Structure formats: C-alpha cells, structure tokens
C-alpha positions as MATLAB code, in Angstrom:
seq = 'XXXXXXXXXXXXXXXXXXXXXXXXXXXXXXXXXXXXXXXXXXXXXXXXXXXXXXXXXXXXXXXXXXXXXXXXXXXXXXXXXXXXXXXXXXXXXXXXXXXXXXXXXXXXXXXXXXXXXXXXXXXXXXXXXXXXXXXXXXXXXXXXXXXXXXXXXXXXXXXXXXXX';
ca = [
      30.652    1.342   10.088;
      30.357   -2.352    9.206;
      27.411   -2.700   11.616;
      25.628    0.165    9.887;
      26.245   -1.350    6.452;
      25.086   -4.761    7.697;
      21.883   -3.225    9.084;
      21.243   -1.322    5.848;
      21.525   -4.628    3.966;
      19.526   -6.629    6.525;
      16.194   -8.311    5.997;
      14.899   -6.282    8.939;
      15.439   -2.976    7.167;
      14.170   -4.378    3.860;
      11.014   -5.570    5.609;
      10.509   -2.249    7.430;
      10.937   -0.351    4.171;
       8.452   -2.688    2.509;
       5.972   -2.010    5.329;
       6.397    1.746    4.807;
       5.680    1.562    1.072;
       2.743   -0.779    1.741;
       1.277    1.724    4.212;
       1.569    4.487    1.614;
      -0.142    2.291   -0.962;
      -2.823    1.149    1.485;
      -4.110    4.718    1.768;
      -4.486    4.913   -2.019;
      -6.249    1.558   -2.206;
      -8.580    2.501    0.656;
      -9.541    5.716   -1.099;
     -10.270    3.934   -4.397;
     -12.287    1.266   -2.559;
     -14.313    3.974   -0.803;
     -15.028    5.638   -4.164;
     -16.522    2.467   -5.631;
     -18.227    1.191   -2.467;
     -21.677   -0.245   -3.118;
     -22.698   -1.317    0.376;
     -22.880    1.615    2.766;
     -22.337    0.454    6.337;
     -22.442    3.936    7.813;
     -25.136    4.901   10.281;
     -26.478    8.018   11.922;
     -26.241    8.963   15.567;
     -28.200   12.138   16.036;
     -27.109   14.555   13.316;
     -23.736   12.832   12.760;
     -23.013   10.246   10.074;
     -20.673    7.544   11.440;
     -18.547    5.975    8.682;
     -16.079    3.984   10.777;
     -17.394    0.630    9.497;
     -16.926    1.754    5.886;
     -13.362    2.880    6.526;
     -12.562   -0.239    8.570;
     -13.824   -2.378    5.707;
     -11.740   -0.326    3.246;
      -8.668   -0.758    5.457;
      -9.108   -4.537    5.650;
      -9.599   -4.666    1.878;
      -6.532   -2.520    1.198;
      -4.231   -4.359    3.620;
      -5.306   -7.691    2.114;
      -4.693   -6.526   -1.443;
      -1.320   -4.927   -0.757;
      -0.084   -7.778    1.442;
      -1.005  -10.206   -1.347;
       2.052   -9.136   -3.350;
       4.370  -10.079   -0.492;
       2.484  -13.305    0.228;
       2.650  -14.394   -3.412;
       6.393  -13.745   -3.573;
       7.071  -15.498   -0.270;
       5.173  -18.503   -1.591;
       6.983  -18.557   -4.918;
       4.151  -17.142   -7.042;
       5.966  -14.550   -9.147;
       3.293  -13.972  -11.825;
       0.437  -13.084   -9.436;
       2.757  -10.725   -7.553;
       3.558   -8.922  -10.808;
      -0.135   -8.683  -11.713;
      -0.900   -7.221   -8.280;
       1.966   -4.739   -8.614;
       0.510   -3.561  -11.936;
      -2.897   -3.280  -10.270;
      -1.298   -1.202   -7.498;
       0.189    1.076  -10.151;
      -3.271    1.413  -11.730;
      -4.763    2.221   -8.335;
      -2.254    5.049   -7.953;
      -3.123    6.432  -11.388;
      -6.797    6.453  -10.393;
      -6.032    7.881   -6.953;
      -4.219   10.872   -8.406;
      -6.740   11.424  -11.230;
      -3.762   11.490  -13.564;
      -5.787   11.950  -16.770;
      -7.211   15.261  -15.480;
      -3.844   16.886  -14.807;
      -1.635   19.149  -16.897;
       1.207   17.232  -18.580;
       3.982   18.064  -16.039;
       1.734   16.986  -13.158;
       0.584   13.955  -15.137;
       4.183   12.876  -15.643;
       4.946   13.448  -11.957;
       2.018   11.256  -10.876;
       2.975    8.523  -13.339;
       6.530    8.550  -12.016;
       5.404    8.591   -8.369;
       2.859    5.838   -9.054;
       5.518    3.729  -10.749;
       7.989    4.266   -7.932;
       5.503    3.259   -5.239;
       4.150    0.162   -7.022;
       7.664   -0.777   -8.133;
       8.976   -0.398   -4.598;
       6.346   -2.806   -3.309;
       7.208   -5.318   -6.017;
      10.990   -4.992   -5.763;
      11.172   -4.815   -1.957;
       8.957   -7.915   -1.782;
      11.379   -9.696   -4.124;
      14.375   -8.434   -2.169;
      12.841   -9.529    1.124;
      12.228  -13.011   -0.292;
      15.894  -13.140   -1.341;
      17.050  -11.889    2.058;
      15.272  -14.643    3.904;
      16.880  -17.048    1.454;
      13.802  -18.325   -0.322;
      14.750  -20.155   -3.468;
      13.141  -19.407   -6.838;
       9.496  -20.363   -7.070;
       9.389  -21.641   -3.502;
      11.443  -24.758   -4.261;
      13.575  -26.407   -1.659;
      17.287  -26.579   -2.406;
      17.010  -30.296   -3.179;
      14.037  -29.712   -5.528;
      15.968  -26.939   -7.229;
      19.003  -29.222   -7.778;
      16.727  -31.923   -9.246;
      15.026  -29.373  -11.491;
      18.365  -28.057  -12.791;
      19.663  -31.614  -13.333;
      16.482  -32.491  -15.277;
      16.863  -29.373  -17.422;
      20.507  -30.220  -18.143;
      19.596  -33.824  -18.986;
      16.868  -32.636  -21.354;
      19.356  -30.329  -23.060;
      21.892  -33.164  -23.431;
      19.169  -35.390  -24.910;
      18.271  -32.723  -27.476;
      21.940  -32.314  -28.427;
      22.396  -36.092  -28.769;
      19.270  -36.322  -30.930;
      20.531  -33.529  -33.226;
      23.911  -35.272  -33.548;
      22.192  -38.542  -34.407;
      20.394  -36.899  -37.321;
];
C-alpha cells in the first residue's frame, strides 16, 4: 500500500496528470486558433481541401501556449503563469460559447473551464514543488540570503521606530 501511496504522491504521476490536462486544453486552444486564423495554408488536391498545415500550425501554437504555464513556473515566473492560466480559462469560455447557453449549461461550462485551467495552474505549481524548485527559481543559498536581508530590514525598521 505504501508503494501505491508513494506513486500517487510522486512527481511522475503529477507530471502525467499535468500532461493529460494540457492535452485537453490544447484541443480547446487549437479550435480557438483555427476560428481566428488569418493565413490559410490549406491547399486543394483534386476536389479535396487539405487542411493539415492549418491544423499542424494550430497544434504547435496550442502546445506552445499551454506549455508556457509550466515553463514559467519551472523558471520561477509565477505572475506570467497566472496570466496564462487566466487566458486558458478565457479560451475555454470561448470554446464552449458559454454566453449562448441556458444558465444551467452556462454554469456547467464555467465550472468545467475553471477546473481545467485551474488544474493546469495548480498541477504546474505542484510539479515545481515536487521537483524541489524553490520559490521564484532561487537557489537555496540565494533564498537564505534573501530571508536574512528581509529580517535585517525588519530589525532596522524596528530599531528606527524605537529611536524615535
């Protein structure tokens, strides 16, 4: 049982789960990208329209966008990762056409959209913790120096207040 618990808490399972939610989100982002595409790279062969280049381009775009959240977190950039997670949530709202739905369906899509974008954000954070990255990409020594500087600044403020 301990092995099962250890695996369920492992960075491997966290990463795999993150990949699964990213794949789900990638489809949404691809669809939105296809809807707003300006450059059409499709071509005709006989009576068939071949759109593989359009969809390949959409896939590359979507993978890049969704992987950005993980890359920002792994490199200590928390704010951009949060902005991208909000953008992913917005993509889901657009994907589902939430504003056109009856209220129960609208609420369901908002909840599902929040869960998917939140999962990407939170699993990215959890993965960063699992591989023992320190806050904001600092090394352990840099983090100790930062904390010591903060404590020294606080002591200086207290001493200044006492002197007054």
